[in-house]
Coordinates of C-alpha atoms and ligand atoms in Angstrom, one line a residue:
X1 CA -10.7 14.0 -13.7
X2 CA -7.0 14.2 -13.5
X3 CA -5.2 12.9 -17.0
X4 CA -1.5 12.5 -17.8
X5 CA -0.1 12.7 -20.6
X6 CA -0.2 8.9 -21.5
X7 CA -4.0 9.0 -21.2
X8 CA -3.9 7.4 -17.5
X9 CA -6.8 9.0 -15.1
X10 CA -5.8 9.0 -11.1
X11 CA -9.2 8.2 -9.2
X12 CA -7.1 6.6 -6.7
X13 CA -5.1 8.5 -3.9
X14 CA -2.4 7.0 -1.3
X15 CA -1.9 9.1 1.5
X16 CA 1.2 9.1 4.0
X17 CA 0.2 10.3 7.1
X18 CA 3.4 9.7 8.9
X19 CA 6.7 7.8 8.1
X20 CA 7.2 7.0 11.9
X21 CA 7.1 2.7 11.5
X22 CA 7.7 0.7 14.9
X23 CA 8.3 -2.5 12.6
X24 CA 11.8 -3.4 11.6
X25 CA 11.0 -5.0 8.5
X26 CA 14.3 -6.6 6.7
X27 CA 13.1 -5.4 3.3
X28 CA 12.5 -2.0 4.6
X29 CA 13.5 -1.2 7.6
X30 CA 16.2 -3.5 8.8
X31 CA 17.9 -1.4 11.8
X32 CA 14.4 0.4 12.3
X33 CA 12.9 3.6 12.3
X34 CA 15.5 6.7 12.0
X35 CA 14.5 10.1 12.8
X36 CA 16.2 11.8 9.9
X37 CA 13.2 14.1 8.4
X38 CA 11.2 16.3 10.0
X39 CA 8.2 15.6 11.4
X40 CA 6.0 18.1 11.0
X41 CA 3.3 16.1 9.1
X42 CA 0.2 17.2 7.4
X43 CA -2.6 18.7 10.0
X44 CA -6.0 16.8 10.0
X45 CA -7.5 20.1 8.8
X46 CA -4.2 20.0 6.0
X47 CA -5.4 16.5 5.1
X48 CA -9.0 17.5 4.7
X49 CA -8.0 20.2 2.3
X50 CA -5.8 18.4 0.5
X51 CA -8.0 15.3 0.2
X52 CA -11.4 17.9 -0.8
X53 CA -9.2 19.3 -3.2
X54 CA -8.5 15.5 -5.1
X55 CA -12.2 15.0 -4.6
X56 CA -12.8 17.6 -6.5
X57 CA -10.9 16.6 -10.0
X58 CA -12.6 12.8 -10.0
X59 CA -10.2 10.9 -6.5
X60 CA -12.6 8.3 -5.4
X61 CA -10.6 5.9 -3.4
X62 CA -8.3 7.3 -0.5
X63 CA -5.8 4.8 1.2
X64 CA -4.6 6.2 4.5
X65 CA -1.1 4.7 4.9
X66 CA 2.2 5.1 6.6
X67 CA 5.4 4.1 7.7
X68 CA 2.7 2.9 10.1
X69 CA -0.2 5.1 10.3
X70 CA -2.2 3.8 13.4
X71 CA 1.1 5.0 15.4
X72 CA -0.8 8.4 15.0
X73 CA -3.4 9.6 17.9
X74 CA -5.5 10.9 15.3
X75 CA -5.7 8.2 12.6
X76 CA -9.6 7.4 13.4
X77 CA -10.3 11.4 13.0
X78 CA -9.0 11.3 9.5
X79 CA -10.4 8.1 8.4
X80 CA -13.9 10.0 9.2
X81 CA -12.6 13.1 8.1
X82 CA -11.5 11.3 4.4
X83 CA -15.1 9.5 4.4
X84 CA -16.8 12.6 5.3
X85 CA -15.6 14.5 1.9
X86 CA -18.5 14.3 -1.0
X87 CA -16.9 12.0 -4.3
X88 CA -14.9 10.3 -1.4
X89 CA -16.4 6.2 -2.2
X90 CA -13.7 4.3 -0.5
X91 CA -11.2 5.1 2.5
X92 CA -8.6 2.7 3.0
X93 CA -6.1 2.2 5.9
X94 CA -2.6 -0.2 4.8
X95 CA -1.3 -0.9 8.7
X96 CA 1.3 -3.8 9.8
X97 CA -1.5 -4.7 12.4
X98 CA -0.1 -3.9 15.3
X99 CA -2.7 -2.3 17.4
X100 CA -5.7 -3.4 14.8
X101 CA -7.6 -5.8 17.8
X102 CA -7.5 -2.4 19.8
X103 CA -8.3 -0.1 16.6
X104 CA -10.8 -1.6 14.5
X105 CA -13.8 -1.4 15.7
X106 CA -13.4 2.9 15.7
X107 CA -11.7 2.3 12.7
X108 CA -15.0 1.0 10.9
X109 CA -17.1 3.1 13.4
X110 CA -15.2 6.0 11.5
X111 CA -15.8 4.7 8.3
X112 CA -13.0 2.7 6.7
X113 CA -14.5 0.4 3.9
X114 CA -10.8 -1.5 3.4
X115 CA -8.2 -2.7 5.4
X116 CA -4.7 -3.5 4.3
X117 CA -2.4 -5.8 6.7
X118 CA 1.3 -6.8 5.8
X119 CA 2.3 -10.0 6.8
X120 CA 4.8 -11.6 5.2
X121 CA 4.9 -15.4 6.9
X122 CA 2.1 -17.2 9.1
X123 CA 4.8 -18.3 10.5
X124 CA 5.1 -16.8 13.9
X125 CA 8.9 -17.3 14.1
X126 CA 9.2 -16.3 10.8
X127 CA 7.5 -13.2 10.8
X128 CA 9.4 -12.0 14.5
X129 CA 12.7 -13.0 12.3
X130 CA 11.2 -10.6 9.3
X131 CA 9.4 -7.8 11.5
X132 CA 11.6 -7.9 14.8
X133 CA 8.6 -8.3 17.0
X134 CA 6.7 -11.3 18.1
X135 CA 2.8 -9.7 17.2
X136 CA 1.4 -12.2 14.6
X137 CA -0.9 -14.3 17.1
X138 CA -2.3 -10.5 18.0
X139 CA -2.8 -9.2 14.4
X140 CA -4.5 -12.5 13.2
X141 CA -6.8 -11.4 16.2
X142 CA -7.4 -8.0 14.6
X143 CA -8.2 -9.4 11.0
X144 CA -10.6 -11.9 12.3
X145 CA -12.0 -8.8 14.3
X146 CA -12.4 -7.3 11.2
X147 CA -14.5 -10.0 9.4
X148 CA -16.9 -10.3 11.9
X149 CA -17.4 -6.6 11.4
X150 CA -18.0 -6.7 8.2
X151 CA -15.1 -4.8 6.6
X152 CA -15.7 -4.9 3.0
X153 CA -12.7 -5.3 1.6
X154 CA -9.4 -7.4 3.7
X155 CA -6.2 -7.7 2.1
X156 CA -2.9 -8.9 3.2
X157 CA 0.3 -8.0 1.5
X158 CA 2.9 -10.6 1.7
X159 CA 6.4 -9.9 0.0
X160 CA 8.1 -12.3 -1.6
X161 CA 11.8 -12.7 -0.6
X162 CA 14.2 -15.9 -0.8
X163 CA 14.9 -15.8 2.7
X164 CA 11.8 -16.1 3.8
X165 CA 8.8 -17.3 1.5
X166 CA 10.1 -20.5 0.2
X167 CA 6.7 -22.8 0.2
X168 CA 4.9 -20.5 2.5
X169 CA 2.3 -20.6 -0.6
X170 CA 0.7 -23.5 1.1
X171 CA 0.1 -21.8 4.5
X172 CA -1.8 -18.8 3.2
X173 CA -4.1 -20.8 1.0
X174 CA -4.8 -22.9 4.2
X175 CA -5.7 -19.7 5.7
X176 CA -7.7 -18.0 3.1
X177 CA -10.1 -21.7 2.6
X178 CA -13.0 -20.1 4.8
X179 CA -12.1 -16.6 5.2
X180 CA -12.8 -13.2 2.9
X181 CA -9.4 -12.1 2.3
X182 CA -7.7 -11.7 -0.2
X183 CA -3.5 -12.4 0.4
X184 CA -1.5 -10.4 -2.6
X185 CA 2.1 -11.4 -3.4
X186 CA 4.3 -8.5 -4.1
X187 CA 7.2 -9.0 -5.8
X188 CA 10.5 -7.3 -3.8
X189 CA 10.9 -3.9 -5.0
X190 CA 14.7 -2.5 -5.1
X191 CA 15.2 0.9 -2.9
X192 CA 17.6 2.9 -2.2
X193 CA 18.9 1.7 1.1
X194 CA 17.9 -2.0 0.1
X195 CA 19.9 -2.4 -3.1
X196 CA 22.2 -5.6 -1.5
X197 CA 18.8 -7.0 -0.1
X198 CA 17.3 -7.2 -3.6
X199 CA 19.9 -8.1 -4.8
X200 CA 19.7 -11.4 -2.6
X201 CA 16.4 -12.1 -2.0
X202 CA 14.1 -10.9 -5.6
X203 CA 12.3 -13.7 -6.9
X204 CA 9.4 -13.5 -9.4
X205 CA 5.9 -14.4 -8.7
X206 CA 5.8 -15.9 -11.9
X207 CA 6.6 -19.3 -10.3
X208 CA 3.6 -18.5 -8.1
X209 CA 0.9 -17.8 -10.5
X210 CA 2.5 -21.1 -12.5
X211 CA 1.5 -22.9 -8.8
X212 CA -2.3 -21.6 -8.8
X213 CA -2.9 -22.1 -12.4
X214 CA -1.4 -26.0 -12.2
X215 CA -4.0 -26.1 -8.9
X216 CA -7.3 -25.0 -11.0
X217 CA -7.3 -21.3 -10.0
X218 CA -8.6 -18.9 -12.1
X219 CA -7.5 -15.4 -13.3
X220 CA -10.1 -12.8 -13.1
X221 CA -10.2 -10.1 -15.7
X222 CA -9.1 -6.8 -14.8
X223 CA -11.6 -4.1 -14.5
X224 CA -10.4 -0.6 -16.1
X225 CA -9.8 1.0 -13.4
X226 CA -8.3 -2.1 -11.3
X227 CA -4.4 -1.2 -11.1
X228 CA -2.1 -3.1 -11.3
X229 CA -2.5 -6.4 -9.2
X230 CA -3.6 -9.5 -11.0
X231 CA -6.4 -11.5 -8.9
X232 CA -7.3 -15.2 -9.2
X233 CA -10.1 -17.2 -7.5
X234 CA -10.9 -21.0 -7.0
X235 CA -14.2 -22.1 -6.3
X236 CA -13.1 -24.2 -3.2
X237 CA -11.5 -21.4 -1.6
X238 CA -13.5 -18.4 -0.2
X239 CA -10.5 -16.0 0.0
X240 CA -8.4 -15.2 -3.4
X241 CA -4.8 -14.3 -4.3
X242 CA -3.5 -11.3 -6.0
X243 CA 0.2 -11.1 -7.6
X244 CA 1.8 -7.8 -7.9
X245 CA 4.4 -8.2 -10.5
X246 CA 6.4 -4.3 -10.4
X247 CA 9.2 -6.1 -12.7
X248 CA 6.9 -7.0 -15.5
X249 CA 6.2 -5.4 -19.0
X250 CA 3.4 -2.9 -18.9
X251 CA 3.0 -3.3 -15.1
X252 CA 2.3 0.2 -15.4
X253 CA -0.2 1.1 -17.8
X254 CA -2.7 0.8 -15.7
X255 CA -1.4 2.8 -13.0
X256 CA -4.4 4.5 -11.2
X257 CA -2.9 6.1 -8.1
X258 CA -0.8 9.4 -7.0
X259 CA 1.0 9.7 -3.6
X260 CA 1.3 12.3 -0.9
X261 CA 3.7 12.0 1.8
X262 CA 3.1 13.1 5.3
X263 CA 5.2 16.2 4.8
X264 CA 2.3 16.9 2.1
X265 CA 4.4 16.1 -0.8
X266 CA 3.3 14.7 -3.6
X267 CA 4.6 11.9 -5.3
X268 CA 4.1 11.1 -9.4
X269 CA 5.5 7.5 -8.9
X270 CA 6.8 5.3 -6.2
X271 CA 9.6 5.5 -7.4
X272 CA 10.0 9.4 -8.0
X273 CA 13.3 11.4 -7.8
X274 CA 11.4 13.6 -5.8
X275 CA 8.1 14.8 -4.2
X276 CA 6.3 18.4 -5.2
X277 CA 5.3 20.2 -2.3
X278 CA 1.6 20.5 -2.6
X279 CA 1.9 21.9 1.8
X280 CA 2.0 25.7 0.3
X281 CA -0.9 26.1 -1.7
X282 CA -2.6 23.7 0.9
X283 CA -2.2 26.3 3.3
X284 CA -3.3 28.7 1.1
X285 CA -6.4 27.4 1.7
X286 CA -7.4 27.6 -1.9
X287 CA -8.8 24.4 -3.6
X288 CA -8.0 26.3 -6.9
X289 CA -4.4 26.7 -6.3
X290 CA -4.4 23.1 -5.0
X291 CA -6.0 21.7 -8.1
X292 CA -3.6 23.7 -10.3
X293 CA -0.6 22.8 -8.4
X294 CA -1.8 18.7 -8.9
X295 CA -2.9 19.3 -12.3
X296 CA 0.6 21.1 -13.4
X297 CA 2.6 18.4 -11.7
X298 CA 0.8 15.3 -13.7
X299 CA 2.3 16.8 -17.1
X300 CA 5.7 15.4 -15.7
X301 CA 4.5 12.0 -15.0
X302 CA 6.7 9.5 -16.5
X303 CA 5.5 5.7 -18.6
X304 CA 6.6 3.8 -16.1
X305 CA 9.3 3.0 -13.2
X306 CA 12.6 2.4 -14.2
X307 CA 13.7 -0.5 -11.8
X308 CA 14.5 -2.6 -14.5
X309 CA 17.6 -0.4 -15.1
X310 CA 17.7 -0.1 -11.6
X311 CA 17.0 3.3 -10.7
X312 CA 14.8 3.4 -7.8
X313 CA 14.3 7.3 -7.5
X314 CA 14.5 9.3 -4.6
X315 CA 12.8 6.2 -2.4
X316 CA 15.4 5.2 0.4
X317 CA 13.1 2.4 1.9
X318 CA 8.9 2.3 1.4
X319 CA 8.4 3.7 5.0
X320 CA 9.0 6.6 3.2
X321 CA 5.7 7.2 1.3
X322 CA 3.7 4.1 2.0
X323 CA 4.7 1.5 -0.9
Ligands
LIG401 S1 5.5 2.1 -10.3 FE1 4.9 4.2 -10.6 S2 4.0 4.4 -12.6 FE2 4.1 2.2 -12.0 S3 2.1 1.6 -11.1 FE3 3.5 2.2 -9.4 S4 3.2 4.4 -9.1 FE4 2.3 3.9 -11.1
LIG402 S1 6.6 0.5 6.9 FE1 5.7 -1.5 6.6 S2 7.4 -2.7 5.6 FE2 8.3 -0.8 6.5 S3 9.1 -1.5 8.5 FE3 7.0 -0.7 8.8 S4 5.6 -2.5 8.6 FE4 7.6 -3.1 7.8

């Protein structure tokens, strides 16, 4: 199992598999995608040796992610090749939704067991103002697609921003009455190239979780190895709500997860200075020298982010490694 130093074990890994996104998200990336790192990413044989190799030292979970990953050809060859690796339990995809009504049903064919979608307003105006492109009506489609195939696990990842989730609280638990999903609040996280965006729009969830506990919803106690999301349920609603609070104390004890970005670096924290290239001793093509290579890095992993202070690493914007 891999340890760090604080006694935290990582069964949980997120994987970029490109940081091509053709959203425009305001939060992330307001004038769109720029081409200004290479894009050579990690080989589907790369990824299967990388993601053998966490496998191997006690990774359960793999979360395929992006920018936006279903803008690779290959996306529904790695999901099977991720679910094909023994100790692999779960493999994940976190997608905007653009091209889910044409994906999913490979997608689960292949073996995905979760599905991530951001959406950040059922509003469809809304969400054009926040994404720059008019989808929602076609990525709804896609999530009800989804549940009728049985997807175990449907979450949706809505930031929360001033400009554009005042009262939208309402709308989502509308949505969630009759469905099995659960929607997760994420609090704005500061980056590098979104520092005056932040600094505008952060609001807590606190006010939210104030809302669902005033309307008989009930927080669920967090399993050991649950990360760090808070979940509540009410028992007139099939769907639940999640809260992910980055900005408060010991957010990150239970932090479960390590990242590797589509260049095959990997990442101790979000919010890392910097990313260790693991894409050497990949290509190596020894899971020793892979292990070793995690295992050393893990000794520098620090207590916790420091966005409270405002440092935000070496992360420009979350296309980067897949927030
Ligand atoms: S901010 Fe960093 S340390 Fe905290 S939970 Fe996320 S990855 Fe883990
Ligand atoms: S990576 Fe995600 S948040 Fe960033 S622009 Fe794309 S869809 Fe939006």
């Amino acid at each position: 199992m891999l340890e760090d130093n604080f006694g935290r074990q990582f069964n949980y890994l997120r994987l970029s598999i490109t940081d091509v996104c053709n959203f425009s998200c305001s939060y992330c990336l307001p004038d769109g995608y720029q081409c200004d790192t290479p894009r050579n990413f990690l080989t589907l044989d790369e990824i299967t040796h990388l993601v053998s190799a966490f496998a191997d030292v006690g990774t359960k979970k793999v979360r395929i992610t992006g920018g936006e990953p279903c803008l690779r050809k290959d996306v529904v060859d790695i999901v099977a090749a991720c679910k094909s690796i023994a100790g692999i339990d779960e493999v994940a995809i976190t997608t905007n939704g653009f091209n889910l009504m044409e994906k999913i049903d490979e997608l689960v064919a292949a073996g995905l067991d979760s599905l991530n979608v951001s959406i950040d307003s059922l509003n469809p105006a809304m969400f054009k103002l926040i994404t720059g492109h008019d989808k929602l009506k076609n990525i709804l489609a896609g999530i009800e697609r989804a549940i009728e195939l049985g997807v175990k696990s449907i979450k949706i990842n809505a930031v929360l921003a001033k400009s554009f989730s005042t009262n939208h609280l309402g709308e989502f638990l509308t949505w969630i009455a009759d469905k099995p999903i659960t929607v997760r609040f994420i609090e704005l996280m500061e980056t590098g190239d979104g520092a005056q965006f932040f600094t505008q729009n952060h609001i807590s969830g606190q006010a939210i979780k104030a809302q669902l506990l005033e309307a008989g919803w009930l927080q669920l106690v967090r399993g050991k190895q649950a990360g760090p999301a808070q979940e509540f349920t009410h028992p007139d609603y099939i769907g639940r709500i999640g809260l992910i609070m980055p900005y408060s104390p010991d957010f990150c004890r239970t932090c479960n997860r390590l990242r590797v970005s589509a260049l095959g670096k990997l990442h101790l924290c979000l919010f890392s200075e910097s990313g260790i290239d693991l894409r050497e001793t990949i290509n190596l093509n020894s899971q020793v020298a892979t292990i070793a290579a995690i295992r050393h890095a893990l000794d520098d992993k620090t207590v916790s982010h420091e966005l409270a202070k405002r440092l935000t690493g070496g992360t420009k914007h979350l296309a980067m490694i897949g927030g």
